[in-house]
Amino acid sequence: MVGLKEQYERLAETQKRGQATEAVIKAEFVLRDIPVLIPEYDNEPYDFVVELNDDFLKIQAKTAYKHGTGKVRFETVSTRVRSKGYERDD
């Protein structure tokens, strides 16, 4: 059986990895009976919103990997869709 890390590595484009991460996180909220709201446009500073205890929480999903014992590594770069293509902030 192929592990999650190997499945992510098969996705060559970082955008596809991000979409996979969002799908996994959204599914976990749904499995816990937490409503998930998705913005109409994809250029918001968050990926989706959840409703928890009558509060709305903005969620920005990031793909992370285990990095040693008890550590997680992920990119801290924002990418936005613009009319001229993607724009990244480092």
Short mmCIF file of N, CA and C in Angstrom, two decimals:
data_model
loop_
_atom_site.label_atom_id
_atom_site.label_comp_id
_atom_site.label_asym_id
_atom_site.label_seq_id
_atom_site.Cartn_x
_atom_site.Cartn_y
_atom_site.Cartn_z
N MET A 1 0.84 -1.18 0.00
CA MET A 1 0.00 0.00 0.00
C MET A 1 0.89 1.25 0.00
N VAL A 2 0.52 2.21 -0.80
CA VAL A 2 1.28 3.45 -0.93
C VAL A 2 0.89 4.40 0.20
N GLY A 3 1.90 5.00 0.82
CA GLY A 3 1.66 5.93 1.91
C GLY A 3 1.24 7.30 1.41
N LEU A 4 0.73 8.12 2.31
CA LEU A 4 0.25 9.45 1.96
C LEU A 4 1.36 10.31 1.37
N LYS A 5 2.57 10.23 1.93
CA LYS A 5 3.68 11.03 1.42
C LYS A 5 3.97 10.68 -0.03
N GLU A 6 3.96 9.39 -0.34
CA GLU A 6 4.22 8.95 -1.72
C GLU A 6 3.12 9.42 -2.67
N GLN A 7 1.88 9.41 -2.17
CA GLN A 7 0.77 9.89 -3.00
C GLN A 7 0.93 11.37 -3.31
N TYR A 8 1.36 12.17 -2.32
CA TYR A 8 1.57 13.59 -2.54
C TYR A 8 2.72 13.82 -3.51
N GLU A 9 3.78 13.03 -3.38
CA GLU A 9 4.94 13.21 -4.26
C GLU A 9 4.61 12.88 -5.71
N ARG A 10 3.61 12.05 -5.94
CA ARG A 10 3.18 11.75 -7.30
C ARG A 10 2.50 12.95 -7.96
N LEU A 11 1.98 13.84 -7.14
CA LEU A 11 1.36 15.06 -7.66
C LEU A 11 2.48 16.08 -7.91
N ALA A 12 2.88 16.23 -9.15
CA ALA A 12 4.03 17.07 -9.48
C ALA A 12 3.79 18.56 -9.21
N GLU A 13 2.57 19.02 -9.44
CA GLU A 13 2.28 20.44 -9.28
C GLU A 13 1.91 20.76 -7.83
N THR A 14 2.50 21.82 -7.30
CA THR A 14 2.20 22.20 -5.92
C THR A 14 0.73 22.58 -5.75
N GLN A 15 0.11 23.12 -6.80
CA GLN A 15 -1.30 23.48 -6.72
C GLN A 15 -2.15 22.23 -6.49
N LYS A 16 -1.83 21.13 -7.16
CA LYS A 16 -2.58 19.89 -6.95
C LYS A 16 -2.36 19.35 -5.54
N ARG A 17 -1.15 19.47 -5.02
CA ARG A 17 -0.90 19.05 -3.64
C ARG A 17 -1.75 19.86 -2.68
N GLY A 18 -1.84 21.16 -2.92
CA GLY A 18 -2.67 22.02 -2.08
C GLY A 18 -4.14 21.65 -2.15
N GLN A 19 -4.61 21.34 -3.35
CA GLN A 19 -6.00 20.92 -3.51
C GLN A 19 -6.27 19.62 -2.77
N ALA A 20 -5.32 18.70 -2.82
CA ALA A 20 -5.48 17.43 -2.10
C ALA A 20 -5.53 17.67 -0.59
N THR A 21 -4.66 18.56 -0.11
CA THR A 21 -4.64 18.89 1.32
C THR A 21 -5.97 19.48 1.74
N GLU A 22 -6.48 20.43 0.96
CA GLU A 22 -7.78 21.04 1.28
C GLU A 22 -8.88 19.99 1.34
N ALA A 23 -8.88 19.07 0.38
CA ALA A 23 -9.92 18.03 0.34
C ALA A 23 -9.87 17.15 1.59
N VAL A 24 -8.68 16.79 2.02
CA VAL A 24 -8.52 15.95 3.21
C VAL A 24 -9.02 16.69 4.45
N ILE A 25 -8.64 17.95 4.58
CA ILE A 25 -9.04 18.73 5.75
C ILE A 25 -10.56 18.94 5.77
N LYS A 26 -11.13 19.30 4.62
CA LYS A 26 -12.58 19.48 4.55
C LYS A 26 -13.31 18.20 4.93
N ALA A 27 -12.82 17.07 4.43
CA ALA A 27 -13.45 15.79 4.75
C ALA A 27 -13.42 15.52 6.25
N GLU A 28 -12.32 15.85 6.90
CA GLU A 28 -12.23 15.63 8.35
C GLU A 28 -13.25 16.48 9.10
N PHE A 29 -13.47 17.72 8.67
CA PHE A 29 -14.50 18.54 9.31
C PHE A 29 -15.88 17.92 9.09
N VAL A 30 -16.17 17.52 7.86
CA VAL A 30 -17.48 16.93 7.54
C VAL A 30 -17.71 15.67 8.37
N LEU A 31 -16.69 14.84 8.51
CA LEU A 31 -16.81 13.61 9.30
C LEU A 31 -17.12 13.91 10.77
N ARG A 32 -16.76 15.10 11.22
CA ARG A 32 -17.03 15.51 12.60
C ARG A 32 -18.30 16.35 12.70
N ASP A 33 -19.10 16.37 11.62
CA ASP A 33 -20.38 17.08 11.56
C ASP A 33 -20.20 18.58 11.77
N ILE A 34 -19.10 19.13 11.24
CA ILE A 34 -18.82 20.57 11.30
C ILE A 34 -19.06 21.14 9.90
N PRO A 35 -19.99 22.09 9.77
CA PRO A 35 -20.28 22.67 8.45
C PRO A 35 -19.06 23.36 7.83
N VAL A 36 -18.88 23.15 6.53
CA VAL A 36 -17.79 23.76 5.78
C VAL A 36 -18.40 24.67 4.72
N LEU A 37 -17.95 25.92 4.68
CA LEU A 37 -18.41 26.88 3.69
C LEU A 37 -17.25 27.22 2.76
N ILE A 38 -17.52 27.22 1.47
CA ILE A 38 -16.48 27.44 0.48
C ILE A 38 -16.74 28.78 -0.20
N PRO A 39 -15.73 29.67 -0.27
CA PRO A 39 -15.95 30.97 -0.92
C PRO A 39 -16.26 30.81 -2.40
N GLU A 40 -17.01 31.73 -2.92
CA GLU A 40 -17.38 31.71 -4.34
C GLU A 40 -16.16 31.87 -5.25
N TYR A 41 -15.17 32.63 -4.80
CA TYR A 41 -13.98 32.89 -5.59
C TYR A 41 -12.76 32.33 -4.87
N ASP A 42 -11.70 32.04 -5.63
CA ASP A 42 -10.52 31.43 -5.00
C ASP A 42 -9.40 32.42 -4.71
N ASN A 43 -9.71 33.72 -4.69
CA ASN A 43 -8.67 34.70 -4.40
C ASN A 43 -8.85 35.35 -3.02
N GLU A 44 -9.55 34.66 -2.13
CA GLU A 44 -9.71 35.14 -0.76
C GLU A 44 -8.46 34.77 0.04
N PRO A 45 -8.19 35.44 1.16
CA PRO A 45 -7.01 35.12 1.96
C PRO A 45 -7.22 33.89 2.85
N TYR A 46 -8.19 33.06 2.53
CA TYR A 46 -8.46 31.81 3.24
C TYR A 46 -9.02 30.83 2.23
N ASP A 47 -8.96 29.55 2.58
CA ASP A 47 -9.42 28.50 1.66
C ASP A 47 -10.89 28.14 1.86
N PHE A 48 -11.33 28.14 3.11
CA PHE A 48 -12.73 27.85 3.41
C PHE A 48 -13.03 28.31 4.82
N VAL A 49 -14.29 28.23 5.20
CA VAL A 49 -14.76 28.67 6.52
C VAL A 49 -15.48 27.50 7.16
N VAL A 50 -15.32 27.34 8.46
CA VAL A 50 -16.10 26.34 9.19
C VAL A 50 -16.95 27.05 10.24
N GLU A 51 -18.09 26.45 10.55
CA GLU A 51 -18.96 26.98 11.59
C GLU A 51 -18.82 26.09 12.81
N LEU A 52 -18.36 26.66 13.90
CA LEU A 52 -18.08 25.90 15.11
C LEU A 52 -18.62 26.68 16.31
N ASN A 53 -19.58 26.10 17.01
CA ASN A 53 -20.17 26.73 18.20
C ASN A 53 -20.68 28.13 17.89
N ASP A 54 -21.43 28.29 16.81
CA ASP A 54 -22.02 29.56 16.39
C ASP A 54 -20.98 30.61 15.99
N ASP A 55 -19.74 30.21 15.77
CA ASP A 55 -18.70 31.11 15.28
C ASP A 55 -18.26 30.63 13.89
N PHE A 56 -17.82 31.57 13.08
CA PHE A 56 -17.29 31.25 11.76
C PHE A 56 -15.78 31.45 11.78
N LEU A 57 -15.05 30.41 11.42
CA LEU A 57 -13.59 30.45 11.47
C LEU A 57 -13.01 30.29 10.07
N LYS A 58 -12.14 31.23 9.68
CA LYS A 58 -11.47 31.15 8.40
C LYS A 58 -10.34 30.14 8.49
N ILE A 59 -10.22 29.28 7.48
CA ILE A 59 -9.18 28.25 7.47
C ILE A 59 -8.29 28.44 6.24
N GLN A 60 -6.99 28.52 6.47
CA GLN A 60 -6.00 28.53 5.40
C GLN A 60 -5.25 27.21 5.50
N ALA A 61 -5.47 26.32 4.55
CA ALA A 61 -4.86 24.98 4.59
C ALA A 61 -3.44 25.03 4.05
N LYS A 62 -2.54 24.29 4.69
CA LYS A 62 -1.16 24.17 4.24
C LYS A 62 -0.77 22.70 4.24
N THR A 63 0.00 22.31 3.25
CA THR A 63 0.52 20.95 3.17
C THR A 63 1.77 20.88 4.03
N ALA A 64 1.83 19.93 4.94
CA ALA A 64 2.98 19.79 5.83
C ALA A 64 3.50 18.35 5.78
N TYR A 65 4.77 18.21 6.10
CA TYR A 65 5.41 16.90 6.11
C TYR A 65 6.13 16.71 7.43
N LYS A 66 6.18 15.48 7.89
CA LYS A 66 6.95 15.17 9.09
C LYS A 66 8.41 15.47 8.81
N HIS A 67 9.06 16.09 9.78
CA HIS A 67 10.46 16.48 9.62
C HIS A 67 11.17 16.15 10.94
N GLY A 68 11.59 14.92 11.07
CA GLY A 68 12.21 14.50 12.32
C GLY A 68 11.15 14.13 13.35
N THR A 69 11.60 13.92 14.56
CA THR A 69 10.71 13.51 15.64
C THR A 69 9.97 14.71 16.20
N GLY A 70 8.65 14.66 16.12
CA GLY A 70 7.83 15.71 16.71
C GLY A 70 7.86 17.03 15.97
N LYS A 71 8.35 17.04 14.73
CA LYS A 71 8.44 18.28 13.97
C LYS A 71 7.64 18.17 12.68
N VAL A 72 7.15 19.31 12.22
CA VAL A 72 6.42 19.37 10.96
C VAL A 72 7.01 20.51 10.14
N ARG A 73 7.15 20.29 8.84
CA ARG A 73 7.69 21.32 7.95
C ARG A 73 6.64 21.67 6.90
N PHE A 74 6.47 22.98 6.63
CA PHE A 74 5.57 23.42 5.57
C PHE A 74 6.04 24.77 5.05
N GLU A 75 5.64 25.08 3.83
CA GLU A 75 5.99 26.36 3.21
C GLU A 75 5.15 27.47 3.83
N THR A 76 5.76 28.61 4.04
CA THR A 76 5.04 29.77 4.57
C THR A 76 4.94 30.84 3.49
N VAL A 77 4.55 30.41 2.30
CA VAL A 77 4.44 31.30 1.15
C VAL A 77 2.98 31.39 0.75
N SER A 78 2.51 32.59 0.50
CA SER A 78 1.14 32.78 0.02
C SER A 78 1.16 32.90 -1.49
N THR A 79 0.23 32.23 -2.13
CA THR A 79 0.08 32.31 -3.58
C THR A 79 -1.34 32.75 -3.89
N ARG A 80 -1.46 33.79 -4.72
CA ARG A 80 -2.77 34.29 -5.09
C ARG A 80 -2.93 34.23 -6.61
N VAL A 81 -4.14 33.99 -7.04
CA VAL A 81 -4.43 33.97 -8.47
C VAL A 81 -4.73 35.40 -8.90
N ARG A 82 -4.04 35.85 -9.92
CA ARG A 82 -4.26 37.18 -10.49
C ARG A 82 -4.54 37.02 -11.98
N SER A 83 -5.02 38.07 -12.60
CA SER A 83 -5.34 38.00 -14.03
C SER A 83 -4.11 37.67 -14.87
N LYS A 84 -2.92 38.02 -14.38
CA LYS A 84 -1.68 37.74 -15.12
C LYS A 84 -1.01 36.46 -14.66
N GLY A 85 -1.68 35.67 -13.86
CA GLY A 85 -1.11 34.42 -13.36
C GLY A 85 -1.02 34.43 -11.85
N TYR A 86 -0.19 33.54 -11.31
CA TYR A 86 -0.05 33.41 -9.87
C TYR A 86 0.95 34.44 -9.34
N GLU A 87 0.67 34.93 -8.15
CA GLU A 87 1.55 35.87 -7.47
C GLU A 87 1.91 35.28 -6.12
N ARG A 88 3.20 35.25 -5.81
CA ARG A 88 3.64 34.65 -4.54
C ARG A 88 4.27 35.69 -3.65
N ASP A 89 3.99 35.61 -2.36
CA ASP A 89 4.64 36.43 -1.35
C ASP A 89 5.55 35.52 -0.54
N ASP A 90 6.80 35.91 -0.39
CA ASP A 90 7.74 35.11 0.41
C ASP A 90 7.84 35.68 1.80
#
